[in-house]
PDB file of C-alpha atoms in Angstrom:
ATOM      1  CA  UNK A  30       6.111  13.937  -1.976  1.00  0.00           C
ATOM      2  CA  UNK A  31       8.827  11.763  -0.894  1.00  0.00           C
ATOM      3  CA  UNK A  32       8.673   8.444   1.029  1.00  0.00           C
ATOM      4  CA  UNK A  33      11.182   7.144   3.057  1.00  0.00           C
ATOM      5  CA  UNK A  34      10.927   3.597   4.436  1.00  0.00           C
ATOM      6  CA  UNK A  35      13.132   1.796   6.374  1.00  0.00           C
ATOM      7  CA  UNK A  36      12.653  -1.996   8.467  1.00  0.00           C
ATOM      8  CA  UNK A  37      11.885  -5.185   6.851  1.00  0.00           C
ATOM      9  CA  UNK A  38      14.021  -8.247   6.312  1.00  0.00           C
ATOM     10  CA  UNK A  39      14.006 -11.912   7.303  1.00  0.00           C
ATOM     11  CA  UNK A  40      12.229 -13.328  10.210  1.00  0.00           C
ATOM     12  CA  UNK A  41      11.095 -16.549  11.015  1.00  0.00           C
ATOM     13  CA  UNK A  42       7.662 -17.500  11.494  1.00  0.00           C
ATOM     14  CA  UNK A  43       6.356 -15.973  14.981  1.00  0.00           C
ATOM     15  CA  UNK A  44       8.827 -13.316  15.079  1.00  0.00           C
ATOM     16  CA  UNK A  45       8.471  -9.407  14.675  1.00  0.00           C
ATOM     17  CA  UNK A  46       9.377  -6.811  12.311  1.00  0.00           C
ATOM     18  CA  UNK A  47       8.872  -3.078  12.419  1.00  0.00           C
ATOM     19  CA  UNK A  48       8.495  -0.878   9.583  1.00  0.00           C
ATOM     20  CA  UNK A  49       8.763   3.002   9.487  1.00  0.00           C
ATOM     21  CA  UNK A  50       7.811   5.478   6.821  1.00  0.00           C
ATOM     22  CA  UNK A  51       8.336   9.335   6.672  1.00  0.00           C
ATOM     23  CA  UNK A  52       6.972  11.986   4.456  1.00  0.00           C
ATOM     24  CA  UNK A  53       8.276  14.850   3.134  1.00  0.00           C
ATOM     25  CA  UNK A  54       8.222  17.439   0.264  1.00  0.00           C
ATOM     26  CA  UNK A  55       4.502  18.760   0.777  1.00  0.00           C
ATOM     27  CA  UNK A  56       2.988  21.648   2.498  1.00  0.00           C
ATOM     28  CA  UNK A  57      -0.427  20.369   2.384  1.00  0.00           C
ATOM     29  CA  UNK A  58      -1.728  17.746   4.696  1.00  0.00           C
ATOM     30  CA  UNK A  59      -1.638  14.236   4.184  1.00  0.00           C
ATOM     31  CA  UNK A  60      -5.059  12.736   3.900  1.00  0.00           C
ATOM     32  CA  UNK A  61      -3.960   9.135   4.452  1.00  0.00           C
ATOM     33  CA  UNK A  62      -0.687   7.341   5.259  1.00  0.00           C
ATOM     34  CA  UNK A  63      -0.093   3.877   5.522  1.00  0.00           C
ATOM     35  CA  UNK A  64       1.163   0.539   4.117  1.00  0.00           C
ATOM     36  CA  UNK A  65       0.397  -1.750   1.344  1.00  0.00           C
ATOM     37  CA  UNK A  66       1.646  -4.790   0.395  1.00  0.00           C
ATOM     38  CA  UNK A  67       2.093  -7.405  -2.817  1.00  0.00           C
ATOM     39  CA  UNK A  68       3.031 -10.964  -2.826  1.00  0.00           C
ATOM     40  CA  UNK A  69       4.419 -12.640  -6.108  1.00  0.00           C
ATOM     41  CA  UNK A  70       1.212 -13.035  -8.399  1.00  0.00           C
ATOM     42  CA  UNK A  71      -0.877 -10.921  -6.111  1.00  0.00           C
ATOM     43  CA  UNK A  72      -2.588  -7.876  -6.282  1.00  0.00           C
ATOM     44  CA  UNK A  73      -1.371  -4.864  -3.949  1.00  0.00           C
ATOM     45  CA  UNK A  74      -3.410  -4.584  -0.770  1.00  0.00           C
ATOM     46  CA  UNK A  75      -4.129  -2.569   2.185  1.00  0.00           C
ATOM     47  CA  UNK A  76      -2.075  -3.655   5.264  1.00  0.00           C
ATOM     48  CA  UNK A  77      -2.933  -0.737   7.396  1.00  0.00           C
ATOM     49  CA  UNK A  78      -3.496   3.189   6.691  1.00  0.00           C
ATOM     50  CA  UNK A  79      -4.127   5.748   8.972  1.00  0.00           C
ATOM     51  CA  UNK A  80      -6.586   8.720   7.766  1.00  0.00           C
ATOM     52  CA  UNK A  81      -6.465  12.584   8.782  1.00  0.00           C
ATOM     53  CA  UNK A  82      -9.553  11.967  10.788  1.00  0.00           C
ATOM     54  CA  UNK A  83      -7.451   9.436  12.977  1.00  0.00           C
ATOM     55  CA  UNK A  84      -9.270   6.181  11.744  1.00  0.00           C
ATOM     56  CA  UNK A  85      -7.298   3.321  11.219  1.00  0.00           C
ATOM     57  CA  UNK A  86      -7.989   0.659   8.693  1.00  0.00           C
ATOM     58  CA  UNK A  87      -6.459  -2.882   8.764  1.00  0.00           C
ATOM     59  CA  UNK A  88      -6.283  -5.726   6.492  1.00  0.00           C
ATOM     60  CA  UNK A  89      -8.374  -8.441   8.212  1.00  0.00           C
ATOM     61  CA  UNK A  90      -5.931 -10.908   8.088  1.00  0.00           C
ATOM     62  CA  UNK A  91      -3.353  -8.704  10.071  1.00  0.00           C
ATOM     63  CA  UNK A  92      -5.696  -7.597  13.169  1.00  0.00           C
ATOM     64  CA  UNK A  93      -4.461  -8.490  16.326  1.00  0.00           C
ATOM     65  CA  UNK A  94      -0.867  -9.139  14.970  1.00  0.00           C
ATOM     66  CA  UNK A  95       0.026  -5.915  12.991  1.00  0.00           C
ATOM     67  CA  UNK A  96      -0.227  -2.071  14.769  1.00  0.00           C
ATOM     68  CA  UNK A  97      -0.082   1.111  12.772  1.00  0.00           C
ATOM     69  CA  UNK A  98       1.148   3.811  15.066  1.00  0.00           C
ATOM     70  CA  UNK A  99       2.359   7.454  14.684  1.00  0.00           C
ATOM     71  CA  UNK A 100       1.119  10.731  13.893  1.00  0.00           C
ATOM     72  CA  UNK A 101      -0.180  11.668  10.090  1.00  0.00           C
ATOM     73  CA  UNK A 102       0.288  15.362  11.069  1.00  0.00           C
ATOM     74  CA  UNK A 103       3.825  14.547  11.337  1.00  0.00           C
ATOM     75  CA  UNK A 104       4.059  12.824   8.401  1.00  0.00           C
ATOM     76  CA  UNK A 105       5.261   9.757   9.919  1.00  0.00           C
ATOM     77  CA  UNK A 106       4.104   6.353  10.895  1.00  0.00           C
ATOM     78  CA  UNK A 107       5.246   3.136  11.818  1.00  0.00           C
ATOM     79  CA  UNK A 108       3.828  -0.580  11.644  1.00  0.00           C
ATOM     80  CA  UNK A 109       4.619  -3.004  13.852  1.00  0.00           C
ATOM     81  CA  UNK A 110       4.224  -6.859  12.906  1.00  0.00           C
ATOM     82  CA  UNK A 111       4.254  -9.496  15.333  1.00  0.00           C
ATOM     83  CA  UNK A 112       3.359 -13.029  15.089  1.00  0.00           C
ATOM     84  CA  UNK A 113       4.459 -12.929  11.379  1.00  0.00           C
ATOM     85  CA  UNK A 114       3.203 -15.764   9.285  1.00  0.00           C
ATOM     86  CA  UNK A 115       4.661 -17.119   5.849  1.00  0.00           C
ATOM     87  CA  UNK A 116       1.787 -15.555   4.089  1.00  0.00           C
ATOM     88  CA  UNK A 117       2.663 -12.138   5.377  1.00  0.00           C
ATOM     89  CA  UNK A 118       5.958 -12.452   2.820  1.00  0.00           C
ATOM     90  CA  UNK A 119       5.492  -9.525   0.688  1.00  0.00           C
ATOM     91  CA  UNK A 120       7.187  -6.293  -0.571  1.00  0.00           C
ATOM     92  CA  UNK A 121       5.685  -3.629   1.678  1.00  0.00           C
ATOM     93  CA  UNK A 122       5.066  -0.114   0.158  1.00  0.00           C
ATOM     94  CA  UNK A 123       4.250   2.996   2.229  1.00  0.00           C
ATOM     95  CA  UNK A 124       1.546   4.945   0.297  1.00  0.00           C
ATOM     96  CA  UNK A 125       0.613   8.546   0.914  1.00  0.00           C
ATOM     97  CA  UNK A 126      -2.322  10.520  -0.329  1.00  0.00           C
ATOM     98  CA  UNK A 127      -2.227  14.143  -0.633  1.00  0.00           C
ATOM     99  CA  UNK A 128      -4.987  16.362  -2.499  1.00  0.00           C
ATOM    100  CA  UNK A 129      -6.076  13.036  -4.205  1.00  0.00           C
ATOM    101  CA  UNK A 130      -2.713  12.344  -5.944  1.00  0.00           C
ATOM    102  CA  UNK A 131      -1.104   8.915  -4.587  1.00  0.00           C
ATOM    103  CA  UNK A 132       2.593   8.449  -3.472  1.00  0.00           C
ATOM    104  CA  UNK A 133       4.347   5.352  -3.027  1.00  0.00           C
ATOM    105  CA  UNK A 134       7.861   4.513  -1.364  1.00  0.00           C
ATOM    106  CA  UNK A 135      10.237   2.239  -3.085  1.00  0.00           C
ATOM    107  CA  UNK A 136       9.160  -0.888  -1.218  1.00  0.00           C
ATOM    108  CA  UNK A 137      11.158  -2.996   1.574  1.00  0.00           C
ATOM    109  CA  UNK A 138      10.962  -6.649   1.486  1.00  0.00           C
ATOM    110  CA  UNK A 139       9.613  -8.527   4.327  1.00  0.00           C
ATOM    111  CA  UNK A 140      10.274 -12.449   4.115  1.00  0.00           C
ATOM    112  CA  UNK A 141       8.721 -14.891   6.631  1.00  0.00           C
ATOM    113  CA  UNK A 142      10.292 -18.396   7.014  1.00  0.00           C
ATOM    114  CA  UNK A 143       8.317 -21.304   8.102  1.00  0.00           C
TER     115      UNK A 143
END
């Protein structure tokens, strides 16, 4: 499974960015597709992900600011990030779960300046 990410960059606090992820290389259904992030010195954490049943989970601190959209059956999701804060600065990784196996994208840097 290959994950192609786009988006990211540098933005001032209060600004917006959009991340997109498209998965390919599998004939099996993707069980979960979404975004994780890892800041320097911190563990990787879930930001937002959609499951095959349509449920979307969000990190508590991004609720109301970030919106995950897309169609897991089409192997593509986007993360709209609004009202970004300096603490959102991290490398953002797309992750897919296919038959219990985790696949990661290469990561894209999001930097929010104060």
